[in-house]
DNA sequence: TCAATAAACCTGTCATACAGGTTTAAGCTA
DNA sequence: TAGCTTAAACCTGTATGACAGGTTTATTGA
């Protein structure tokens, strides 16, 4: 099926094996859910040890290109933001990225997703988005609930954009957002300021429901201006 | 230093070990270049086999959170688009993402990077961007050269935005762009159409150099409209 | 003091083994 | 013969031990 991997010192056997596997997916036009060869069969075929194949599989699983589970064969995976989440978190932890930069990216992406959502959303999507906004309002006293519905709100909007790349990117930022969110929340005074922040979410949901991309986009942009400012006031560079 | 990993069947030893290592980076505030414990010492410390530690290291290396090299200890890595490139490519190959969707994301991101570049670029950056545009013009007969300078042009603009997240995202799309670029190029008639496409790049470079974010952004947006249309005409969904 | 050399350490790969989980095949029953 | 049960075959997760190089550290000799 596939040729032997050359015993090349350069990239390393594992790296080459990763290449062989991705090539295999390409060549056989595998899609999500399709099964890959077993570790042992690959090892025999490529004349390498199972150790190497395993490390290649692990690498691909780390990038979420394949799914592993015990006893069963590896499967081609659906796209998912898990790996990208970790990368972003790592960038923040090692101080290569700061929170303001993330908010700039989020604003850029999400003013687009909200525009597309207003144009393309299904009725069910519009309703789900609105529901999250209303839940935020209903539980304004429970920060954790507000946060979860806030995150779900933004992710649902990305989904309604019908572009999976936006979904992945928005999802990828949720990990770090979970950490900075409480800071922004605390920096807003209970009462007026918090209510206004939630009102903006409801306004966005209404604009999406009304199919008004311009208004949705303006509100989203204002929301991010506001959030970035709140974090800045709280001392988050 | 760290506690034993519980023999939990749930996430698996490797997954847990990945957690331990990222926690270690966090706890010790390690930055890019800092060294991690050796495989054997980690294995002994966590009472697990070196096999497990190795697979955890490989996973982190696949996500580009750490760098491995033979003989030397693993180091914390700088952010880099390698893993995200593979993820995107995988999404395209498995038909979970199409080229038009990628162009929408690129347009969204790059109308922002070009705006920031016009505001923040150093003189050296403005010059480098312009140079790539001029090289495209100078080698209009050699498609591969035009493409490489085109890609470098866009990446340099992202760098000039001074936001590493944009750089990673733009870089991540270059892999797939390399595959669709020739299609778009061929769909443009030699002479007028190709010259006009390159002229747009020069116009963008000029706008960045002139510090005119509005014009830069408009030109970039027009460029992506044009490119997406060219690919559509060539039959690329 | 400094440079050459040896020792200690480290990663990459291999072979083997075994405990479970999963799929497949065989066999048995009705 | 159809359907269910059970055993065999297969597969992944983890452990152990081994050895070839590459790298760092310590030693030694001038």
Short mmCIF file of C-alpha atoms (C1' of nucleotides) in Angstrom, two decimals:
data_model
loop_
_atom_site.label_atom_id
_atom_site.label_comp_id
_atom_site.label_asym_id
_atom_site.label_seq_id
_atom_site.Cartn_x
_atom_site.Cartn_y
_atom_site.Cartn_z
CA UNK A 1 0.00 0.00 0.00
CA UNK A 2 2.62 2.50 1.02
CA UNK A 3 6.38 2.44 0.62
CA UNK A 4 8.88 2.02 3.42
CA UNK A 5 9.89 5.13 5.26
CA UNK A 6 13.50 5.92 4.47
CA UNK A 7 15.74 5.73 7.52
CA UNK A 8 16.38 9.44 7.31
CA UNK A 9 18.00 11.14 10.27
CA UNK A 10 16.60 14.55 9.36
CA UNK A 11 12.94 14.77 10.28
CA UNK A 12 12.91 11.63 12.41
CA UNK A 13 10.92 8.48 11.91
CA UNK A 14 7.91 9.73 13.82
CA UNK A 15 7.61 12.87 11.73
CA UNK A 16 7.83 10.81 8.58
CA UNK A 17 5.21 8.43 9.83
CA UNK A 18 2.90 11.34 10.52
CA UNK A 19 3.39 12.28 6.89
CA UNK A 20 2.60 8.77 5.75
CA UNK A 21 -0.61 8.72 7.73
CA UNK A 22 -1.85 12.09 6.50
CA UNK A 23 -0.96 10.98 2.99
CA UNK A 24 -2.97 7.85 3.59
CA UNK A 25 -5.98 9.93 4.58
CA UNK A 26 -5.54 12.04 1.48
CA UNK A 27 -4.97 9.13 -0.89
CA UNK A 28 -7.95 7.15 0.35
CA UNK A 29 -10.13 10.24 0.65
CA UNK A 30 -11.03 9.40 4.20
CA UNK A 31 -13.55 11.55 5.98
CA UNK A 32 -14.50 12.02 9.64
CA UNK A 33 -15.28 8.69 11.25
CA UNK A 34 -13.38 6.56 8.74
CA UNK A 35 -11.02 4.04 10.27
CA UNK A 36 -7.25 4.02 9.96
CA UNK A 37 -5.00 0.98 9.83
CA UNK A 38 -4.01 -0.54 13.15
CA UNK A 39 -0.73 0.36 14.77
CA UNK A 40 0.75 -3.07 14.26
CA UNK A 41 -0.20 -3.29 10.60
CA UNK A 42 1.28 0.12 9.92
CA UNK A 43 4.42 -0.78 11.80
CA UNK A 44 4.88 -3.95 9.82
CA UNK A 45 4.13 -2.22 6.56
CA UNK A 46 6.62 0.56 7.15
CA UNK A 47 9.18 -1.70 8.81
CA UNK A 48 9.29 0.34 11.96
CA UNK A 49 8.45 -0.40 15.55
CA UNK A 50 5.00 0.06 16.99
CA UNK A 51 6.52 2.67 19.31
CA UNK A 52 7.09 5.00 16.38
CA UNK A 53 3.63 4.47 14.96
CA UNK A 54 2.11 5.09 18.37
CA UNK A 55 3.95 8.36 18.81
CA UNK A 56 2.81 9.43 15.35
CA UNK A 57 -0.78 8.56 16.23
CA UNK A 58 -0.50 10.45 19.50
CA UNK A 59 0.81 13.48 17.66
CA UNK A 60 -2.07 13.44 15.23
CA UNK A 61 -4.50 12.94 18.08
CA UNK A 62 -2.99 15.93 19.89
CA UNK A 63 -3.71 18.08 16.84
CA UNK A 64 -7.19 16.53 16.75
CA UNK A 65 -6.73 15.14 13.28
CA UNK A 66 -7.63 11.67 14.52
CA UNK A 67 -9.49 10.19 17.47
CA UNK A 68 -8.04 7.38 19.55
CA UNK A 69 -9.89 5.04 21.85
CA UNK A 70 -8.82 1.86 23.52
CA UNK A 71 -9.54 -1.38 21.77
CA UNK A 72 -10.89 0.39 18.70
CA UNK A 73 -8.97 1.52 15.67
CA UNK A 74 -8.07 5.19 15.22
CA UNK A 75 -10.64 7.26 13.34
CA UNK A 76 -10.39 10.43 11.29
CA UNK A 77 -11.66 13.26 13.46
CA UNK A 78 -14.03 16.15 12.93
CA UNK A 79 -12.56 19.61 13.22
CA UNK A 80 -12.53 20.86 16.73
CA UNK A 81 -10.94 23.68 18.63
CA UNK A 82 -9.25 21.64 21.36
CA UNK A 83 -5.72 21.83 20.09
CA UNK A 84 -5.97 25.46 19.10
CA UNK A 85 -7.28 26.27 22.55
CA UNK A 86 -4.18 24.82 24.13
CA UNK A 87 -1.94 26.71 21.73
CA UNK A 88 -3.57 30.02 22.55
CA UNK A 89 -3.47 29.32 26.26
CA UNK A 90 0.18 28.45 26.00
CA UNK A 91 0.86 31.71 24.20
CA UNK A 92 -0.81 33.65 26.97
CA UNK A 93 0.82 31.76 29.82
CA UNK A 94 4.27 32.22 28.34
CA UNK A 95 3.50 35.89 27.82
CA UNK A 96 3.85 35.79 24.08
CA UNK A 97 0.27 37.00 23.71
CA UNK A 98 -1.62 39.41 25.90
CA UNK A 99 -5.30 39.68 26.57
CA UNK A 100 -5.78 42.90 24.65
CA UNK A 101 -4.40 41.26 21.53
CA UNK A 102 -6.86 38.43 21.94
CA UNK A 103 -9.71 40.86 22.26
CA UNK A 104 -8.63 42.57 19.07
CA UNK A 105 -8.74 39.26 17.25
CA UNK A 106 -12.06 38.35 18.77
CA UNK A 107 -13.56 41.68 17.81
CA UNK A 108 -12.30 41.27 14.26
CA UNK A 109 -13.70 37.77 13.94
CA UNK A 110 -16.93 38.27 15.80
CA UNK A 111 -18.05 41.43 14.08
CA UNK A 112 -17.93 39.23 11.00
CA UNK A 113 -19.66 36.19 12.50
CA UNK A 114 -22.47 38.35 13.80
CA UNK A 115 -22.89 39.92 10.38
CA UNK A 116 -23.09 36.54 8.73
CA UNK A 117 -25.36 35.22 11.47
CA UNK A 118 -27.81 38.04 10.83
CA UNK A 119 -27.84 37.05 7.17
CA UNK A 120 -27.86 33.29 7.44
CA UNK A 121 -29.26 32.25 10.79
CA UNK A 122 -32.04 29.68 10.94
CA UNK A 123 -34.99 30.38 13.19
CA UNK A 124 -33.75 27.82 15.67
CA UNK A 125 -30.35 29.48 15.78
CA UNK A 126 -31.84 32.93 16.30
CA UNK A 127 -33.90 31.56 19.13
CA UNK A 128 -30.98 29.80 20.78
CA UNK A 129 -28.89 32.95 20.63
CA UNK A 130 -31.67 34.98 22.14
CA UNK A 131 -32.23 32.41 24.84
CA UNK A 132 -28.63 32.67 26.02
CA UNK A 133 -28.91 36.44 26.20
CA UNK A 134 -32.09 36.18 28.24
CA UNK A 135 -30.55 33.63 30.56
CA UNK A 136 -27.73 36.06 31.23
CA UNK A 137 -30.32 38.61 32.25
CA UNK A 138 -32.25 36.13 34.35
CA UNK A 139 -29.21 35.08 36.38
CA UNK A 140 -27.40 38.38 36.67
CA UNK A 141 -26.51 37.52 40.26
CA UNK A 142 -24.66 34.33 39.41
CA UNK A 143 -21.50 35.30 37.63
CA UNK A 144 -20.64 31.76 36.54
CA UNK A 145 -24.01 31.29 34.89
CA UNK A 146 -23.77 34.64 33.16
CA UNK A 147 -20.36 33.70 31.87
CA UNK A 148 -21.40 30.31 30.53
CA UNK A 149 -24.34 31.79 28.68
CA UNK A 150 -22.16 34.60 27.42
CA UNK A 151 -19.66 32.13 25.97
CA UNK A 152 -22.41 29.97 24.51
CA UNK A 153 -23.99 33.08 23.02
CA UNK A 154 -20.84 33.97 21.11
CA UNK A 155 -20.25 30.39 20.00
CA UNK A 156 -23.81 30.04 18.76
CA UNK A 157 -23.38 33.17 16.70
CA UNK A 158 -20.24 31.68 15.16
CA UNK A 159 -22.18 28.53 14.33
CA UNK A 160 -24.92 30.57 12.71
CA UNK A 161 -22.30 32.10 10.42
CA UNK A 162 -22.16 28.69 8.75
CA UNK A 163 -18.40 28.84 8.50
CA UNK A 164 -16.69 26.13 10.57
CA UNK A 165 -13.41 28.01 10.60
CA UNK A 166 -15.03 30.82 12.54
CA UNK A 167 -16.48 28.29 14.95
CA UNK A 168 -13.07 26.80 15.58
CA UNK A 169 -11.43 30.16 16.15
CA UNK A 170 -14.14 31.47 18.44
CA UNK A 171 -14.09 28.19 20.32
CA UNK A 172 -10.34 28.32 20.65
CA UNK A 173 -10.52 31.60 22.52
CA UNK A 174 -13.05 30.40 25.03
CA UNK A 175 -10.41 28.79 27.22
CA UNK A 176 -8.55 32.00 27.87
CA UNK A 177 -11.75 34.00 27.91
CA UNK A 178 -12.92 31.93 30.85
CA UNK A 179 -9.97 33.28 32.78
CA UNK A 180 -10.29 36.93 31.90
CA UNK A 181 -14.08 37.08 31.97
CA UNK A 182 -14.49 37.25 35.76
CA UNK A 183 -12.03 40.11 35.87
CA UNK A 184 -14.05 42.12 33.38
CA UNK A 185 -17.24 41.27 35.23
CA UNK A 186 -15.92 42.40 38.59
CA UNK A 187 -14.71 45.65 37.10
CA UNK A 188 -18.28 46.51 36.09
CA UNK A 189 -20.40 47.92 38.86
CA UNK A 190 -23.35 45.74 39.89
CA UNK A 191 -26.59 47.28 38.66
CA UNK A 192 -26.45 49.76 35.82
CA UNK A 193 -23.14 48.70 34.21
CA UNK A 194 -23.78 44.99 34.27
CA UNK A 195 -27.35 45.40 33.09
CA UNK A 196 -26.16 47.51 30.19
CA UNK A 197 -23.62 44.91 29.18
CA UNK A 198 -26.32 42.27 29.11
CA UNK A 199 -28.69 44.61 27.29
CA UNK A 200 -26.12 44.84 24.52
CA UNK A 201 -26.22 41.07 24.19
CA UNK A 202 -29.98 41.15 23.92
CA UNK A 203 -29.72 43.89 21.36
CA UNK A 204 -27.35 41.76 19.30
CA UNK A 205 -29.71 38.82 19.51
CA UNK A 206 -32.57 41.02 18.37
CA UNK A 207 -30.58 42.37 15.45
CA UNK A 208 -29.70 38.83 14.39
CA UNK A 209 -33.31 37.81 14.70
CA UNK A 210 -34.39 40.84 12.69
CA UNK A 211 -31.83 40.06 10.01
CA UNK A 212 -30.12 43.40 10.46
CA UNK A 213 -26.40 42.75 9.93
CA UNK A 214 -25.38 46.38 10.22
CA UNK A 215 -26.95 46.91 13.61
CA UNK A 216 -25.73 43.52 14.84
CA UNK A 217 -22.20 44.32 13.78
CA UNK A 218 -22.24 47.79 15.34
CA UNK A 219 -23.48 46.45 18.64
CA UNK A 220 -20.91 43.67 18.66
CA UNK A 221 -18.15 46.14 17.97
CA UNK A 222 -19.37 48.38 20.77
CA UNK A 223 -19.51 45.38 23.07
CA UNK A 224 -15.88 44.55 22.42
CA UNK A 225 -14.81 48.16 22.84
CA UNK A 226 -16.53 48.10 26.16
CA UNK A 227 -15.08 44.77 27.25
CA UNK A 228 -11.54 45.67 26.24
CA UNK A 229 -11.88 48.90 28.16
CA UNK A 230 -13.19 47.10 31.22
CA UNK A 231 -10.22 44.75 31.20
CA UNK A 232 -7.82 47.61 30.70
CA UNK A 233 -9.28 49.43 33.68
CA UNK A 234 -8.83 46.26 35.69
CA UNK A 235 -5.16 46.41 34.80
CA UNK A 236 -5.02 43.64 32.20
CA UNK A 237 -2.61 44.55 29.45
CA UNK B 1 7.71 18.60 43.07
CA UNK B 2 4.48 17.30 41.69
CA UNK B 3 2.16 14.61 42.97
CA UNK B 4 1.69 11.22 41.45
CA UNK B 5 -0.79 10.94 38.64
CA UNK B 6 -3.82 9.06 39.85
CA UNK B 7 -4.28 5.77 38.04
CA UNK B 8 -7.49 7.07 36.53
CA UNK B 9 -8.95 5.17 33.63
CA UNK B 10 -10.84 8.17 32.36
CA UNK B 11 -8.57 10.52 30.52
CA UNK B 12 -5.63 8.11 30.29
CA UNK B 13 -2.17 8.45 31.73
CA UNK B 14 -0.79 10.30 28.74
CA UNK B 15 -3.47 12.95 28.87
CA UNK B 16 -2.87 13.42 32.55
CA UNK B 17 0.83 13.70 32.02
CA UNK B 18 0.25 16.38 29.42
CA UNK B 19 -1.66 18.22 32.10
CA UNK B 20 1.15 17.81 34.58
CA UNK B 21 3.66 19.21 32.13
CA UNK B 22 1.58 22.24 31.19
CA UNK B 23 0.98 22.81 34.88
CA UNK B 24 4.71 22.63 35.41
CA UNK B 25 5.25 25.32 32.79
CA UNK B 26 2.61 27.45 34.45
CA UNK B 27 3.83 26.91 38.00
CA UNK B 28 7.45 27.63 37.18
CA UNK B 29 6.55 30.49 34.87
CA UNK B 30 8.63 29.05 32.09
CA UNK B 31 9.00 31.02 28.89
CA UNK B 32 10.18 30.13 25.38
CA UNK B 33 13.56 28.43 25.48
CA UNK B 34 13.35 27.30 29.09
CA UNK B 35 14.15 23.66 29.65
CA UNK B 36 11.78 20.98 30.89
CA UNK B 37 12.65 17.99 33.07
CA UNK B 38 14.02 14.94 31.31
CA UNK B 39 11.75 12.08 30.36
CA UNK B 40 13.27 9.70 32.87
CA UNK B 41 13.09 12.12 35.77
CA UNK B 42 9.45 12.88 35.02
CA UNK B 43 8.70 9.20 34.69
CA UNK B 44 10.27 8.43 38.03
CA UNK B 45 8.61 11.38 39.70
CA UNK B 46 5.14 10.46 38.47
CA UNK B 47 5.67 6.73 38.85
CA UNK B 48 4.87 6.01 35.26
CA UNK B 49 6.84 4.53 32.43
CA UNK B 50 9.00 6.57 30.13
CA UNK B 51 6.70 5.44 27.32
CA UNK B 52 3.88 7.53 28.73
CA UNK B 53 6.07 10.57 29.28
CA UNK B 54 7.40 10.31 25.76
CA UNK B 55 3.93 10.18 24.27
CA UNK B 56 2.95 13.21 26.31
CA UNK B 57 6.03 15.07 25.09
CA UNK B 58 5.28 14.10 21.52
CA UNK B 59 1.75 15.39 21.87
CA UNK B 60 2.93 18.72 23.19
CA UNK B 61 5.51 18.90 20.43
CA UNK B 62 2.81 18.23 17.85
CA UNK B 63 0.87 21.22 19.14
CA UNK B 64 4.13 23.16 19.09
CA UNK B 65 4.02 23.90 22.78
CA UNK B 66 7.48 22.44 23.23
CA UNK B 67 10.49 21.72 21.04
CA UNK B 68 12.22 18.34 21.05
CA UNK B 69 15.69 17.56 19.83
CA UNK B 70 17.86 14.53 20.29
CA UNK B 71 20.27 14.49 23.20
CA UNK B 72 18.96 17.80 24.54
CA UNK B 73 16.15 18.35 26.96
CA UNK B 74 12.76 19.53 25.75
CA UNK B 75 12.30 23.30 25.64
CA UNK B 76 9.27 25.53 25.84
CA UNK B 77 8.50 26.68 22.30
CA UNK B 78 7.64 30.01 20.73
CA UNK B 79 4.22 30.31 19.17
CA UNK B 80 4.16 29.14 15.62
CA UNK B 81 1.55 28.27 13.06
CA UNK B 82 2.77 24.77 12.21
CA UNK B 83 0.12 22.83 14.07
CA UNK B 84 -2.70 25.13 13.05
CA UNK B 85 -1.62 24.78 9.43
CA UNK B 86 -2.03 21.03 9.62
CA UNK B 87 -5.41 21.37 11.27
CA UNK B 88 -6.69 23.65 8.55
CA UNK B 89 -5.29 21.45 5.82
CA UNK B 90 -6.94 18.46 7.40
CA UNK B 91 -10.24 20.27 7.46
CA UNK B 92 -9.97 21.03 3.77
CA UNK B 93 -8.82 17.57 2.76
CA UNK B 94 -11.65 15.91 4.64
CA UNK B 95 -14.08 18.38 3.07
CA UNK B 96 -15.17 19.90 6.34
CA UNK B 97 -13.98 23.31 5.14
CA UNK B 98 -14.08 24.71 1.64
CA UNK B 99 -11.86 27.26 0.00
CA UNK B 100 -14.49 29.99 -0.09
CA UNK B 101 -14.88 29.75 3.66
CA UNK B 102 -11.15 30.15 4.08
CA UNK B 103 -11.16 33.20 1.90
CA UNK B 104 -13.91 34.71 4.01
CA UNK B 105 -11.84 34.23 7.12
CA UNK B 106 -8.73 35.56 5.44
CA UNK B 107 -10.58 38.64 4.25
CA UNK B 108 -11.93 39.25 7.70
CA UNK B 109 -8.53 38.89 9.34
CA UNK B 110 -6.49 40.65 6.74
CA UNK B 111 -8.61 43.72 6.34
CA UNK B 112 -7.82 44.16 10.01
CA UNK B 113 -4.09 43.40 9.80
CA UNK B 114 -3.68 45.83 6.94
CA UNK B 115 -5.47 48.50 8.92
CA UNK B 116 -3.22 47.97 11.91
CA UNK B 117 -0.16 47.77 9.70
CA UNK B 118 -0.95 51.16 8.22
CA UNK B 119 -1.13 52.52 11.75
CA UNK B 120 1.79 50.73 13.36
CA UNK B 121 4.27 49.68 10.71
CA UNK B 122 7.93 50.59 11.14
CA UNK B 123 9.76 52.03 8.16
CA UNK B 124 11.58 48.75 7.67
CA UNK B 125 8.30 46.87 7.64
CA UNK B 126 6.72 49.26 5.14
CA UNK B 127 9.74 48.83 2.92
CA UNK B 128 9.71 45.04 3.15
CA UNK B 129 6.03 44.93 2.27
CA UNK B 130 6.57 47.19 -0.69
CA UNK B 131 9.54 45.17 -1.84
CA UNK B 132 7.46 41.99 -2.02
CA UNK B 133 4.83 43.78 -4.09
CA UNK B 134 7.49 45.08 -6.47
CA UNK B 135 9.07 41.64 -6.76
CA UNK B 136 5.70 40.27 -7.79
CA UNK B 137 5.61 42.84 -10.54
CA UNK B 138 9.20 42.18 -11.58
CA UNK B 139 8.65 38.44 -11.99
CA UNK B 140 5.16 38.39 -13.38
CA UNK B 141 6.17 35.58 -15.74
CA UNK B 142 7.24 33.20 -13.00
CA UNK B 143 4.12 32.12 -11.18
CA UNK B 144 5.98 30.43 -8.33
CA UNK B 145 7.96 33.57 -7.56
CA UNK B 146 4.86 35.72 -7.70
CA UNK B 147 3.16 33.36 -5.29
CA UNK B 148 6.00 33.29 -2.78
CA UNK B 149 6.19 37.07 -2.71
CA UNK B 150 2.43 37.27 -2.49
CA UNK B 151 2.40 35.02 0.56
CA UNK B 152 5.33 36.85 2.14
CA UNK B 153 3.56 40.14 1.47
CA UNK B 154 0.50 39.09 3.42
CA UNK B 155 2.55 37.60 6.24
CA UNK B 156 4.65 40.73 6.55
CA UNK B 157 1.51 42.80 6.83
CA UNK B 158 0.33 40.55 9.65
CA UNK B 159 3.68 41.01 11.39
CA UNK B 160 3.40 44.76 11.05
CA UNK B 161 0.06 44.58 12.87
CA UNK B 162 2.12 43.78 15.97
CA UNK B 163 -0.35 41.13 17.07
CA UNK B 164 1.18 37.65 17.11
CA UNK B 165 -2.22 35.99 16.99
CA UNK B 166 -2.87 37.50 13.58
CA UNK B 167 0.54 36.30 12.44
CA UNK B 168 -0.26 32.75 13.51
CA UNK B 169 -3.62 32.74 11.79
CA UNK B 170 -2.39 34.25 8.56
CA UNK B 171 0.54 31.84 8.61
CA UNK B 172 -1.76 28.92 9.23
CA UNK B 173 -3.65 29.59 6.02
CA UNK B 174 -0.56 29.74 3.86
CA UNK B 175 -0.39 25.98 3.51
CA UNK B 176 -3.77 25.67 1.88
CA UNK B 177 -3.32 28.94 0.04
CA UNK B 178 -0.30 27.47 -1.70
CA UNK B 179 -2.62 24.90 -3.20
CA UNK B 180 -5.38 27.20 -4.35
CA UNK B 181 -3.17 30.09 -5.46
CA UNK B 182 -2.08 28.63 -8.79
CA UNK B 183 -5.71 27.98 -9.66
CA UNK B 184 -6.62 31.60 -9.09
CA UNK B 185 -3.55 32.73 -11.01
CA UNK B 186 -4.35 30.58 -14.02
CA UNK B 187 -7.91 31.85 -14.07
CA UNK B 188 -6.63 35.39 -14.56
CA UNK B 189 -5.70 36.28 -18.11
CA UNK B 190 -2.01 37.05 -18.64
CA UNK B 191 -1.48 40.75 -19.20
CA UNK B 192 -4.18 43.10 -18.01
CA UNK B 193 -5.80 40.95 -15.31
CA UNK B 194 -2.63 39.77 -13.68
CA UNK B 195 -1.06 43.20 -13.80
CA UNK B 196 -4.11 44.65 -12.14
CA UNK B 197 -3.96 42.09 -9.36
CA UNK B 198 -0.36 42.99 -8.71
CA UNK B 199 -1.14 46.69 -8.94
CA UNK B 200 -3.59 46.20 -6.08
CA UNK B 201 -0.77 44.77 -3.98
CA UNK B 202 1.39 47.77 -4.76
CA UNK B 203 -1.49 50.05 -3.90
CA UNK B 204 -1.87 48.33 -0.55
CA UNK B 205 1.84 48.69 0.12
CA UNK B 206 1.63 52.38 -0.72
CA UNK B 207 -1.34 52.91 1.55
CA UNK B 208 0.50 51.19 4.39
CA UNK B 209 3.55 53.29 3.72
CA UNK B 210 1.43 56.43 3.63
CA UNK B 211 -0.23 55.47 6.91
CA UNK B 212 -3.68 55.43 5.33
CA UNK B 213 -5.59 52.61 7.04
CA UNK B 214 -8.85 53.32 5.27
CA UNK B 215 -7.43 53.08 1.80
CA UNK B 216 -5.31 50.06 2.74
CA UNK B 217 -8.32 48.28 4.11
CA UNK B 218 -10.51 49.07 1.10
CA UNK B 219 -7.90 47.82 -1.30
CA UNK B 220 -7.38 44.65 0.68
CA UNK B 221 -11.08 44.00 0.76
CA UNK B 222 -11.33 44.54 -2.98
CA UNK B 223 -8.39 42.20 -3.47
CA UNK B 224 -10.14 39.43 -1.60
CA UNK B 225 -13.40 40.01 -3.44
CA UNK B 226 -11.46 39.65 -6.63
CA UNK B 227 -9.56 36.54 -5.51
CA UNK B 228 -12.63 34.78 -4.23
CA UNK B 229 -14.38 35.53 -7.50
CA UNK B 230 -11.42 34.22 -9.50
CA UNK B 231 -11.47 30.95 -7.58
CA UNK B 232 -15.21 30.67 -7.96
CA UNK B 233 -14.92 31.11 -11.71
CA UNK B 234 -12.31 28.38 -11.72
CA UNK B 235 -14.88 26.12 -10.11
CA UNK B 236 -13.52 26.07 -6.56
CA UNK B 237 -16.37 25.98 -4.06
"C1'" DT C 1 44.20 28.47 33.84
"C1'" DC C 2 42.70 26.11 30.01
"C1'" DA C 3 41.93 22.61 26.95
"C1'" DA C 4 41.35 17.69 25.98
"C1'" DT C 5 39.07 13.71 27.39
"C1'" DA C 6 36.12 10.75 29.83
"C1'" DA C 7 31.91 10.07 32.27
"C1'" DA C 8 27.12 10.93 32.91
"C1'" DC C 9 23.01 12.08 30.90
"C1'" DC C 10 19.55 12.34 27.40
"C1'" DT C 11 16.66 11.30 23.41
"C1'" DG C 12 15.24 8.05 19.46
"C1'" DT C 13 14.16 3.55 18.31
"C1'" DC C 14 13.42 -1.37 19.02
"C1'" DA C 15 11.61 -5.82 21.00
"C1'" DT C 16 8.70 -8.01 24.15
"C1'" DA C 17 5.06 -8.66 27.38
"C1'" DC C 18 0.59 -8.34 29.36
"C1'" DA C 19 -3.91 -6.28 30.91
"C1'" DG C 20 -8.14 -5.03 29.43
"C1'" DG C 21 -11.52 -3.44 25.68
"C1'" DT C 22 -13.63 -4.58 20.90
"C1'" DT C 23 -14.68 -7.01 16.85
"C1'" DT C 24 -15.23 -11.21 14.46
"C1'" DA C 25 -15.99 -15.95 13.98
"C1'" DA C 26 -17.62 -20.23 15.59
"C1'" DG C 27 -20.72 -22.94 17.52
"C1'" DC C 28 -24.83 -24.03 19.62
"C1'" DT C 29 -29.68 -23.80 20.37
"C1'" DA C 30 -34.34 -23.43 19.04
"C1'" DT D 1 -32.08 -21.88 9.00
"C1'" DA D 2 -32.17 -17.77 12.13
"C1'" DG D 3 -30.61 -15.95 16.17
"C1'" DC D 4 -28.09 -15.91 20.27
"C1'" DT D 5 -23.99 -17.15 23.07
"C1'" DT D 6 -19.36 -17.69 23.57
"C1'" DA D 7 -14.73 -18.07 22.38
"C1'" DA D 8 -11.05 -16.55 19.55
"C1'" DA D 9 -8.57 -12.90 17.29
"C1'" DC D 10 -7.44 -8.32 17.28
"C1'" DC D 11 -6.44 -3.86 19.17
"C1'" DT D 12 -4.88 -0.20 22.23
"C1'" DG D 13 -2.59 1.36 26.75
"C1'" DT D 14 1.21 0.77 29.64
"C1'" DA D 15 5.60 -1.23 31.43
"C1'" DT D 16 10.41 -2.90 31.11
"C1'" DG D 17 14.80 -3.28 29.36
"C1'" DA D 18 18.21 -2.42 25.88
"C1'" DC D 19 21.27 0.11 22.86
"C1'" DA D 20 22.87 3.67 19.45
"C1'" DG D 21 24.12 8.08 18.99
"C1'" DG D 22 24.08 13.14 20.47
"C1'" DT D 23 24.96 16.60 24.47
"C1'" DT D 24 26.39 18.28 28.77
"C1'" DT D 25 29.26 18.00 32.76
"C1'" DA D 26 33.13 16.60 35.28
"C1'" DT D 27 37.78 15.11 35.33
"C1'" DT D 28 42.26 15.22 34.35
"C1'" DG D 29 46.54 16.61 32.48
"C1'" DA D 30 49.60 20.16 30.74
#
